[in-house]
Short mmCIF file of C-alpha atoms in Angstrom, two decimals:
data_model
loop_
_atom_site.label_atom_id
_atom_site.label_comp_id
_atom_site.label_asym_id
_atom_site.label_seq_id
_atom_site.Cartn_x
_atom_site.Cartn_y
_atom_site.Cartn_z
CA MET A 225 -35.96 98.30 -2.32
CA ILE A 226 -33.74 98.79 -5.41
CA SER A 227 -33.99 95.10 -6.17
CA ALA A 228 -37.89 95.20 -5.95
CA ILE A 229 -37.68 98.38 -8.41
CA GLY A 230 -35.49 96.65 -10.74
CA LEU A 231 -37.72 93.42 -10.98
CA ILE A 232 -40.53 95.47 -11.61
CA ALA A 233 -38.87 97.64 -14.11
CA GLY A 234 -37.18 94.68 -15.87
CA LEU A 235 -40.54 93.02 -16.19
CA GLY A 236 -42.25 96.19 -17.45
CA LEU A 237 -39.35 96.79 -19.93
CA LEU A 238 -39.76 93.20 -21.33
CA ILE A 239 -43.47 93.71 -21.77
CA LEU A 240 -43.07 97.31 -23.25
CA LEU A 241 -40.10 96.05 -25.72
CA THR A 242 -42.02 93.02 -26.70
CA MET A 243 -45.43 95.14 -27.57
CA ARG A 244 -43.07 97.75 -29.53
CA GLY A 245 -42.03 95.12 -31.78
CA VAL A 246 -38.24 94.69 -30.50
CA HIS A 247 -37.16 91.00 -30.86
CA ILE A 248 -37.92 88.95 -27.97
CA ILE A 249 -33.95 87.76 -27.78
CA ILE A 250 -32.91 91.29 -27.56
CA ALA A 251 -35.86 92.46 -25.05
CA ALA A 252 -35.38 89.50 -22.70
CA THR A 253 -31.61 89.95 -22.57
CA VAL A 254 -31.66 93.60 -21.88
CA SER A 255 -34.73 93.38 -19.22
CA ALA A 256 -32.82 90.41 -17.51
CA ALA A 257 -29.56 92.43 -17.54
CA LEU A 258 -31.38 95.33 -15.84
CA VAL A 259 -32.88 93.06 -13.03
CA ALA A 260 -29.44 91.52 -12.36
CA ILE A 261 -27.68 94.90 -12.24
CA THR A 262 -30.48 96.54 -9.71
CA SER A 263 -30.10 93.21 -7.48
CA GLY A 264 -26.36 93.10 -7.33
CA VAL A 265 -25.93 90.07 -9.52
CA ALA A 266 -22.55 89.94 -11.01
CA MET A 267 -22.66 90.25 -14.77
CA MET A 268 -20.15 87.63 -15.63
CA PRO A 269 -18.46 84.48 -13.90
CA PRO A 270 -15.14 86.21 -13.57
CA PHE A 271 -16.88 89.09 -11.53
CA ALA A 272 -18.75 86.77 -9.30
CA ASP A 273 -17.77 85.60 -5.72
CA ALA A 274 -17.19 81.77 -5.51
CA ASP A 275 -20.29 79.92 -5.62
CA ALA A 276 -22.31 82.95 -6.31
CA PRO A 277 -24.75 83.34 -9.17
CA ASP A 278 -24.00 85.71 -12.29
CA TYR A 279 -26.24 86.96 -14.93
CA VAL A 280 -24.43 85.28 -18.00
CA THR A 281 -24.46 81.90 -16.41
CA ALA A 282 -28.01 82.04 -15.01
CA TYR A 283 -29.53 83.22 -18.09
CA MET A 284 -27.84 80.73 -20.52
CA ARG A 285 -28.70 77.97 -17.92
CA GLY A 286 -32.50 78.73 -18.51
CA PHE A 287 -31.97 79.23 -22.13
CA THR A 288 -30.12 76.14 -23.01
CA GLY A 289 -32.11 74.06 -20.46
CA PHE A 290 -35.44 74.69 -22.44
CA PHE A 291 -33.78 74.22 -25.69
CA ALA A 292 -32.17 70.95 -24.65
CA ASP A 293 -35.80 69.55 -23.25
CA TRP A 294 -38.12 70.75 -26.11
CA PHE A 295 -36.06 71.20 -29.47
CA PHE A 296 -37.21 68.13 -31.13
CA MET A 297 -40.90 68.67 -30.23
CA PHE A 298 -40.64 72.07 -31.73
CA LEU A 299 -38.72 70.73 -34.81
CA LEU A 300 -41.18 68.10 -35.55
CA GLY A 301 -44.20 70.06 -34.70
CA ALA A 302 -43.16 72.89 -37.22
CA ILE A 303 -42.29 70.38 -39.96
CA PHE A 304 -45.60 68.47 -39.31
CA GLY A 305 -47.47 71.72 -39.65
CA GLU A 306 -45.75 72.77 -42.97
CA VAL A 307 -46.32 69.24 -44.49
CA MET A 308 -50.00 69.37 -43.63
CA SER A 309 -50.11 72.90 -45.47
CA ALA A 310 -48.14 71.69 -48.35
CA SER A 311 -49.93 68.22 -48.73
CA GLY A 312 -53.29 69.82 -49.09
CA ALA A 313 -54.46 68.08 -45.95
CA ALA A 314 -55.19 71.52 -44.08
CA ASP A 315 -57.13 73.06 -47.08
CA SER A 316 -59.13 69.85 -47.38
CA ALA A 317 -60.20 69.78 -43.83
CA ALA A 318 -60.88 73.43 -43.95
CA LYS A 319 -62.90 73.36 -46.99
CA PHE A 320 -64.97 70.35 -45.60
CA ILE A 321 -65.71 72.22 -42.30
CA ILE A 322 -66.70 75.50 -44.31
CA GLU A 323 -69.12 73.45 -46.60
CA ARG A 324 -70.81 71.49 -43.80
CA LEU A 325 -71.02 74.40 -40.98
CA GLY A 326 -70.63 77.48 -43.12
CA VAL A 327 -68.16 80.28 -42.88
CA ARG A 328 -69.79 81.65 -39.84
CA TYR A 329 -68.38 78.67 -37.94
CA ALA A 330 -64.82 79.03 -39.18
CA VAL A 331 -63.67 80.58 -35.67
CA LEU A 332 -65.60 77.82 -33.90
CA ALA A 333 -63.87 75.12 -35.94
CA VAL A 334 -60.25 76.53 -35.02
CA VAL A 335 -61.14 76.64 -31.38
CA ALA A 336 -62.81 73.17 -31.23
CA ALA A 337 -59.72 71.74 -32.98
CA CYS A 338 -57.22 73.12 -30.49
CA ALA A 339 -59.55 72.14 -27.59
CA ALA A 340 -59.62 68.46 -28.81
CA LEU A 341 -55.78 68.04 -29.30
CA THR A 342 -55.05 69.89 -25.94
CA TYR A 343 -57.46 67.84 -23.83
CA GLY A 344 -56.14 64.92 -25.85
CA GLY A 345 -52.80 65.35 -24.52
CA VAL A 346 -50.95 66.97 -27.21
CA SER A 347 -48.61 69.82 -25.89
CA VAL A 348 -50.11 73.40 -26.40
CA PHE A 349 -46.96 74.38 -28.42
CA ILE A 350 -47.60 71.38 -30.86
CA VAL A 351 -51.27 72.18 -30.88
CA ALA A 352 -50.65 75.63 -32.41
CA PHE A 353 -48.13 74.25 -34.95
CA SER A 354 -50.62 71.58 -35.92
CA VAL A 355 -53.97 73.52 -36.09
CA TYR A 356 -52.27 76.79 -37.69
CA PRO A 357 -52.24 75.65 -41.46
CA MET A 358 -56.02 74.37 -41.21
CA ALA A 359 -56.69 78.01 -39.39
CA VAL A 360 -55.26 79.87 -42.28
CA SER A 361 -57.27 78.00 -44.75
CA LEU A 362 -60.50 78.57 -42.63
CA PHE A 363 -59.96 82.25 -42.11
CA ARG A 364 -59.00 82.85 -45.93
CA ASP A 365 -62.18 81.17 -47.09
CA ALA A 366 -64.20 82.89 -44.44
CA ASN A 367 -62.27 86.31 -45.41
CA LEU A 368 -61.78 86.71 -41.68
CA PRO A 369 -58.73 88.97 -40.44
CA HIS A 370 -55.55 86.83 -40.12
CA ARG A 371 -54.58 88.82 -36.84
CA PHE A 372 -57.35 86.80 -34.79
CA ILE A 373 -55.83 83.40 -35.59
CA PRO A 374 -53.38 83.57 -32.48
CA ALA A 375 -56.53 84.43 -30.46
CA ALA A 376 -58.22 81.57 -31.65
CA LEU A 377 -55.35 79.23 -31.19
CA CYS A 378 -54.56 80.44 -27.56
CA PHE A 379 -58.14 80.44 -26.54
CA GLY A 380 -58.64 77.00 -27.39
CA SER A 381 -55.47 75.58 -26.03
CA VAL A 382 -54.72 77.46 -22.75
CA THR A 383 -58.11 78.48 -21.14
CA PHE A 384 -60.75 75.96 -20.73
CA THR A 385 -58.76 73.03 -21.54
CA MET A 386 -55.17 73.22 -20.44
CA THR A 387 -56.07 73.79 -16.50
CA SER A 388 -59.12 71.75 -16.43
CA ALA A 389 -59.77 68.42 -14.57
CA GLY A 390 -58.74 65.50 -16.50
CA SER A 391 -56.39 67.35 -18.85
CA PRO A 392 -53.08 65.55 -19.58
CA GLU A 393 -51.25 68.90 -19.95
CA ILE A 394 -48.39 69.38 -17.55
CA GLN A 395 -50.11 72.39 -15.92
CA ASN A 396 -52.84 70.22 -14.48
CA LEU A 397 -50.27 67.41 -13.52
CA ILE A 398 -47.69 69.45 -11.70
CA PRO A 399 -49.81 69.62 -8.22
CA ILE A 400 -50.06 65.85 -8.27
CA GLU A 401 -46.44 65.59 -7.34
CA PHE A 402 -46.86 67.98 -4.17
CA LEU A 403 -50.37 67.27 -3.32
CA GLY A 404 -50.86 63.45 -4.01
CA THR A 405 -53.91 64.24 -5.80
CA THR A 406 -55.03 63.09 -9.32
CA ALA A 407 -55.74 64.73 -12.82
CA MET A 408 -59.43 64.77 -11.84
CA ALA A 409 -59.01 66.83 -8.68
CA GLY A 410 -61.90 69.31 -8.07
CA TRP A 411 -63.70 68.21 -11.19
CA ARG A 412 -67.04 69.56 -10.59
CA VAL A 413 -65.98 73.03 -10.03
CA SER A 414 -63.54 72.59 -12.72
CA ALA A 415 -66.47 71.48 -15.05
CA VAL A 416 -68.48 74.67 -14.19
CA VAL A 417 -65.61 76.92 -14.77
CA ALA A 418 -64.56 75.35 -18.03
CA VAL A 419 -68.15 75.60 -19.63
CA LEU A 420 -68.23 79.25 -18.52
CA LEU A 421 -65.10 80.19 -20.23
CA ALA A 422 -65.63 78.16 -23.20
CA ILE A 423 -68.91 79.78 -23.79
CA THR A 424 -68.15 83.43 -22.73
CA GLY A 425 -64.81 83.30 -24.72
CA TYR A 426 -66.16 82.18 -27.80
CA ILE A 427 -68.98 84.65 -27.62
CA TRP A 428 -66.42 87.44 -27.00
CA LEU A 429 -63.93 86.20 -29.69
CA GLN A 430 -66.82 86.13 -32.34
CA ARG A 431 -67.86 89.54 -31.30
CA MET A 432 -64.24 90.93 -31.67
CA VAL A 433 -63.96 89.53 -35.04
CA GLY A 434 -67.18 90.60 -36.09
CA ARG A 435 -66.39 94.16 -35.15
CA ALA A 436 -63.34 93.93 -37.13
CA VAL A 437 -64.98 92.78 -40.12
CA ALA A 438 -67.58 95.60 -39.81
CA ASN A 439 -64.82 97.97 -39.93
CA GLY A 440 -63.48 96.62 -43.23
CA GLU A 441 -60.91 94.30 -42.02
CA THR A 442 -60.35 91.24 -44.46
CA PHE A 443 -58.00 88.25 -44.67
CA GLU A 444 -54.54 89.66 -45.53
CA GLY A 445 -52.37 86.84 -44.90
CA ALA A 446 -49.30 86.11 -42.71
CA LEU A 447 -46.38 88.32 -42.26
CA GLY A 448 -43.98 85.17 -42.23
CA GLU A 449 -43.29 82.75 -44.72
CA HIS A 450 -45.26 79.43 -45.35
CA VAL A 451 -44.95 76.76 -47.98
CA GLU A 452 -47.79 77.22 -50.58
CA ARG A 453 -49.41 74.11 -52.14
CA ASP A 454 -49.36 73.51 -55.65
CA GLU A 455 -52.59 73.54 -57.34
CA GLY A 456 -54.32 70.50 -57.92
CA PRO A 457 -56.89 68.04 -56.44
CA LEU A 458 -57.31 67.98 -52.70
CA PRO A 459 -57.04 64.79 -50.57
CA HIS A 460 -60.35 63.39 -49.20
CA PRO A 461 -61.38 65.54 -46.00
CA ILE A 462 -61.68 62.45 -44.01
CA LEU A 463 -58.16 61.20 -45.01
CA SER A 464 -56.92 64.68 -44.43
CA LEU A 465 -57.78 64.28 -40.61
CA VAL A 466 -55.73 61.05 -40.41
CA PRO A 467 -52.38 62.68 -39.54
CA LEU A 468 -54.03 64.74 -36.66
CA ILE A 469 -55.68 61.55 -35.43
CA ILE A 470 -52.55 59.58 -35.54
CA VAL A 471 -50.54 62.14 -33.76
CA LEU A 472 -53.31 62.32 -30.90
CA ALA A 473 -53.71 58.41 -30.71
CA ALA A 474 -50.02 57.75 -30.80
CA PHE A 475 -49.31 60.37 -28.06
CA ASN A 476 -51.80 59.11 -25.69
CA LEU A 477 -50.97 55.43 -26.19
CA THR A 478 -47.20 55.87 -25.45
CA ASP A 479 -47.41 58.74 -22.93
CA ASP A 480 -47.05 56.52 -19.87
CA MET A 481 -44.08 54.68 -21.49
CA LEU A 482 -42.25 57.56 -23.21
CA GLY A 483 -43.38 60.54 -21.07
CA LYS A 484 -42.93 63.98 -23.19
CA TYR A 485 -41.11 62.10 -25.73
CA ALA A 486 -44.28 60.52 -26.84
CA LEU A 487 -44.76 63.66 -28.64
CA VAL A 488 -41.62 63.02 -30.84
CA LEU A 489 -42.83 59.58 -31.65
CA ALA A 490 -46.45 60.90 -32.21
CA LEU A 491 -45.54 63.81 -34.51
CA GLY A 492 -42.97 61.67 -36.45
CA LEU A 493 -45.80 59.27 -37.24
CA GLY A 494 -48.11 62.31 -38.21
CA THR A 495 -45.65 63.54 -40.51
CA LEU A 496 -45.13 60.39 -42.25
CA ALA A 497 -48.99 60.17 -42.63
CA ALA A 498 -49.14 63.70 -44.01
CA LEU A 499 -46.38 62.92 -46.59
CA ALA A 500 -48.17 59.91 -47.54
CA ILE A 501 -51.45 61.81 -48.20
CA GLY A 502 -49.73 64.54 -50.21
CA TRP A 503 -47.42 62.30 -52.17
CA ARG A 504 -48.45 64.12 -55.55
CA HIS A 505 -47.10 67.12 -54.18
CA ARG A 506 -43.70 65.67 -53.11
CA MET A 507 -42.01 68.23 -55.01
CA GLN A 508 -42.85 70.74 -52.36
CA MET A 509 -41.85 68.74 -49.22
CA PRO A 510 -38.09 69.68 -49.20
CA LYS A 511 -39.20 73.25 -49.09
CA ALA A 512 -41.80 72.30 -46.44
CA PHE A 513 -39.11 70.68 -44.44
CA GLY A 514 -36.62 73.64 -44.77
CA VAL A 515 -39.28 76.23 -43.75
CA GLY A 516 -40.39 74.13 -40.77
CA ALA A 517 -37.07 73.61 -39.40
CA THR A 518 -36.25 77.46 -39.64
CA GLY A 519 -39.72 77.97 -37.86
CA ALA A 520 -38.86 75.72 -35.07
CA VAL A 521 -35.58 77.36 -34.40
CA ILE A 522 -36.87 80.69 -34.42
CA ALA A 523 -40.05 79.58 -32.19
CA ILE A 524 -37.88 77.89 -29.53
CA THR A 525 -35.13 80.42 -29.24
CA ASN A 526 -38.01 83.02 -28.71
CA THR A 527 -39.26 80.87 -25.85
CA CYS A 528 -35.90 80.14 -24.48
CA ALA A 529 -35.11 83.90 -24.20
CA VAL A 530 -38.23 84.26 -21.88
CA VAL A 531 -37.20 81.22 -19.90
CA GLY A 532 -33.70 82.79 -19.33
CA PHE A 533 -35.28 86.15 -18.10
CA GLY A 534 -37.34 83.99 -15.65
CA THR A 535 -34.22 82.19 -14.35
CA VAL A 536 -32.51 85.55 -13.84
CA ALA A 537 -35.55 86.89 -11.87
CA GLN A 538 -35.65 83.93 -9.56
CA LEU A 539 -32.16 84.81 -8.35
CA THR A 540 -33.25 88.23 -7.08
CA PRO A 541 -33.83 89.23 -3.37
CA ALA A 542 -37.03 90.86 -4.60
CA PHE A 543 -38.41 87.68 -6.19
CA GLN A 544 -37.93 85.77 -2.85
CA GLN A 545 -39.40 88.67 -1.02
CA ALA A 546 -42.47 88.86 -3.19
CA LEU A 547 -42.82 85.02 -2.74
CA GLY A 548 -42.68 85.47 1.03
CA VAL A 549 -45.44 88.10 0.74
CA VAL A 550 -47.92 86.25 -1.58
CA THR A 551 -47.62 83.04 0.41
CA ALA A 552 -48.22 84.70 3.70
CA ILE A 553 -51.66 86.47 2.79
CA PRO A 554 -53.96 86.44 5.46
CA GLY A 555 -57.57 85.03 5.00
CA ASP A 556 -59.08 81.82 3.38
CA PRO A 557 -55.97 79.89 2.38
CA LEU A 558 -57.47 79.17 -1.24
CA ILE A 559 -57.37 82.85 -1.70
CA GLY A 560 -53.81 83.16 -0.82
CA ALA A 561 -52.85 80.23 -2.82
CA ALA A 562 -54.57 81.83 -6.08
CA ILE A 563 -52.72 84.97 -5.59
CA ALA A 564 -49.29 83.41 -4.79
CA VAL A 565 -49.54 81.16 -7.72
CA THR A 566 -51.01 83.86 -10.17
CA VAL A 567 -48.32 86.36 -9.19
CA ILE A 568 -45.47 83.87 -9.48
CA CYS A 569 -46.40 82.71 -12.86
CA GLY A 570 -46.79 86.33 -14.18
CA LEU A 571 -43.16 87.06 -12.93
CA THR A 572 -41.75 84.19 -14.55
CA GLY A 573 -43.96 84.15 -17.45
CA SER A 574 -44.50 80.48 -17.30
CA ALA A 575 -47.46 78.51 -15.92
CA SER A 576 -45.60 75.39 -15.42
CA GLY A 577 -42.49 77.20 -13.89
CA GLY A 578 -44.60 79.35 -11.59
CA GLN A 579 -46.37 76.13 -10.28
CA THR A 580 -43.01 74.36 -9.70
CA ILE A 581 -41.69 77.35 -7.74
CA ALA A 582 -44.83 77.98 -5.69
CA LEU A 583 -46.35 74.64 -4.65
CA PRO A 584 -43.32 73.17 -2.76
CA LEU A 585 -43.45 76.37 -0.62
CA ILE A 586 -47.26 76.82 0.00
CA ALA A 587 -48.45 73.21 -0.19
CA PRO A 588 -47.21 72.07 3.16
CA GLY A 589 -48.57 74.93 5.03
CA TYR A 590 -51.96 74.95 3.38
CA ILE A 591 -52.30 71.18 3.96
CA ASP A 592 -51.37 71.51 7.43
CA ALA A 593 -54.12 74.29 7.82
CA GLY A 594 -56.80 71.97 6.57
CA VAL A 595 -56.99 72.91 2.87
CA GLU A 596 -58.74 69.86 0.94
CA PRO A 597 -55.89 68.89 -1.41
CA GLY A 598 -58.16 68.56 -4.50
CA GLU A 599 -59.39 72.11 -3.95
CA LEU A 600 -55.90 73.52 -3.59
CA HIS A 601 -54.95 71.49 -6.86
CA ARG A 602 -57.46 72.96 -8.88
CA VAL A 603 -57.07 76.56 -7.70
CA ALA A 604 -53.46 76.11 -8.52
CA ALA A 605 -53.77 74.90 -11.83
CA LEU A 606 -56.30 77.59 -12.78
CA ALA A 607 -54.31 80.24 -11.28
CA SER A 608 -51.40 79.15 -13.34
CA GLY A 609 -53.21 80.05 -16.68
CA ALA A 610 -53.83 83.74 -16.22
CA LEU A 611 -50.98 86.28 -15.77
CA ASP A 612 -48.65 83.72 -17.31
CA SER A 613 -50.16 84.61 -20.82
CA LEU A 614 -48.69 88.28 -20.39
CA PRO A 615 -46.93 89.55 -23.72
CA HIS A 616 -43.70 87.97 -22.68
CA ASN A 617 -45.07 84.47 -22.18
CA GLY A 618 -43.17 81.95 -24.36
CA TYR A 619 -45.92 80.30 -25.66
CA VAL A 620 -47.62 83.59 -26.52
CA VAL A 621 -44.39 85.08 -28.31
CA THR A 622 -44.00 81.80 -30.31
CA THR A 623 -47.71 81.48 -31.34
CA ILE A 624 -47.94 85.28 -32.37
CA ARG A 625 -44.67 85.67 -33.93
CA ALA A 626 -42.97 82.29 -34.99
CA ILE A 627 -46.12 80.34 -36.02
CA CYS A 628 -48.59 83.02 -37.28
CA GLY A 629 -45.93 85.40 -38.45
CA GLU A 630 -47.89 88.23 -36.73
CA THR A 631 -47.02 91.18 -34.39
CA HIS A 632 -47.87 91.89 -30.85
CA ALA A 633 -49.18 95.02 -31.78
CA ARG A 634 -51.87 93.52 -34.18
CA ALA A 635 -52.56 90.32 -32.42
CA TYR A 636 -52.00 90.52 -28.73
CA GLY A 637 -55.09 92.53 -27.69
CA PRO A 638 -57.45 89.73 -28.48
CA VAL A 639 -54.90 86.97 -26.86
CA GLY A 640 -54.81 89.19 -23.74
CA ALA A 641 -58.45 89.44 -23.38
CA LEU A 642 -59.14 85.86 -23.79
CA THR A 643 -56.07 84.15 -21.89
CA VAL A 644 -55.46 86.87 -19.06
CA ILE A 645 -58.89 88.50 -18.01
CA LEU A 646 -61.15 85.47 -18.88
CA PRO A 647 -58.92 83.11 -16.73
CA LEU A 648 -58.93 85.41 -13.75
CA VAL A 649 -62.65 85.54 -13.82
CA GLY A 650 -62.62 81.87 -14.06
CA LEU A 651 -60.18 81.49 -11.10
CA VAL A 652 -62.27 84.04 -8.97
CA LEU A 653 -65.38 82.09 -9.63
CA ALA A 654 -63.53 78.64 -8.76
CA VAL A 655 -62.41 80.14 -5.49
CA GLY A 656 -65.64 81.33 -4.38
CA LEU A 657 -67.63 78.08 -5.44
CA PHE A 658 -64.94 75.93 -3.17
CA ILE A 659 -65.46 78.35 -0.20
CA ILE A 660 -69.09 78.56 -0.53
CA PHE A 661 -69.70 74.67 -1.04
#
């Protein structure tokens, strides 16, 4: 009982502190400590029994494990974004879009760019780094509030693309290992849900931005530091898209051979292309590399902090009990699977982490009960993309704070509406369609 209270309190405290502006590293370590204490987990190795877990070791295992796995992707992603900005490529592409589509489509351009890269196989973390410079230019030219950029980035990356059939994102690929399916599993229902989320979400985002503008909000700039381009002629807009095209093409051509490290190659080539395009601004590039490197360290440590919290949470009796409860929900198995994956992803703050924990436990039982693997695959993928986007989610923290230089108080409202509420509606629709048809 105390463990359950502590787990809920720890998660609530993490969300509260994050929303109040407390640094995520402090918020995560304090919240994880509360979870450990209320579950009887020793605080340090000297106080733990032989072979028993302890708070410090578990937290740092999650923290350093994520850092080791993703540091180079974060580093090159951040540098790529800064070089795109300093070279003028981001401004050029943005002005081209504004001239062709008009300022009223600035939000659509950002969402579409994120969707194209995400469905093209670029990691959602890298998508945010890559598109942010163009988003700033678009929102500046259209005089739209900067605080809605995180919502546009997140909506285009983690809603109707990340968990859809055919997406090469890990959230759509994890079920393959446990269910023997393909990335296109449940594609008919997935297509219906994706179209609904894309249209509804875009209309909702536009209305939120429109209300803010009507209330007198304008573009006010980021709170964080980013490299400003020297004045001068911009590169040709078509040429400015070359680095993004190179990233997308290089990743997809080498993904089978290099796995996630294809991102390292792709971003490295994209950065070289951006450097070549912005050669006239070469004096700004050392600063761009420095700001990018600093931003990468901030971004990945923010995410590592949340991963550490999830690692500690998994040690508690309450987490194991909650896992047992949600996997034993009566009724249609797809409903139980949807709830199980949704809850676990919410507790861990990770779509991929939640699926990895849940699927080995629920997949065998549901398959034995006659559930069609493709349907279970799609439900699990969609379920992973809802409560994982609570304020403590690593991608949310990184996008709002490290990439966009915003605060949760200013930016999370639209993000939460589009990445929590909307995907939950899509999940319900998908389960309903699978049950009916």
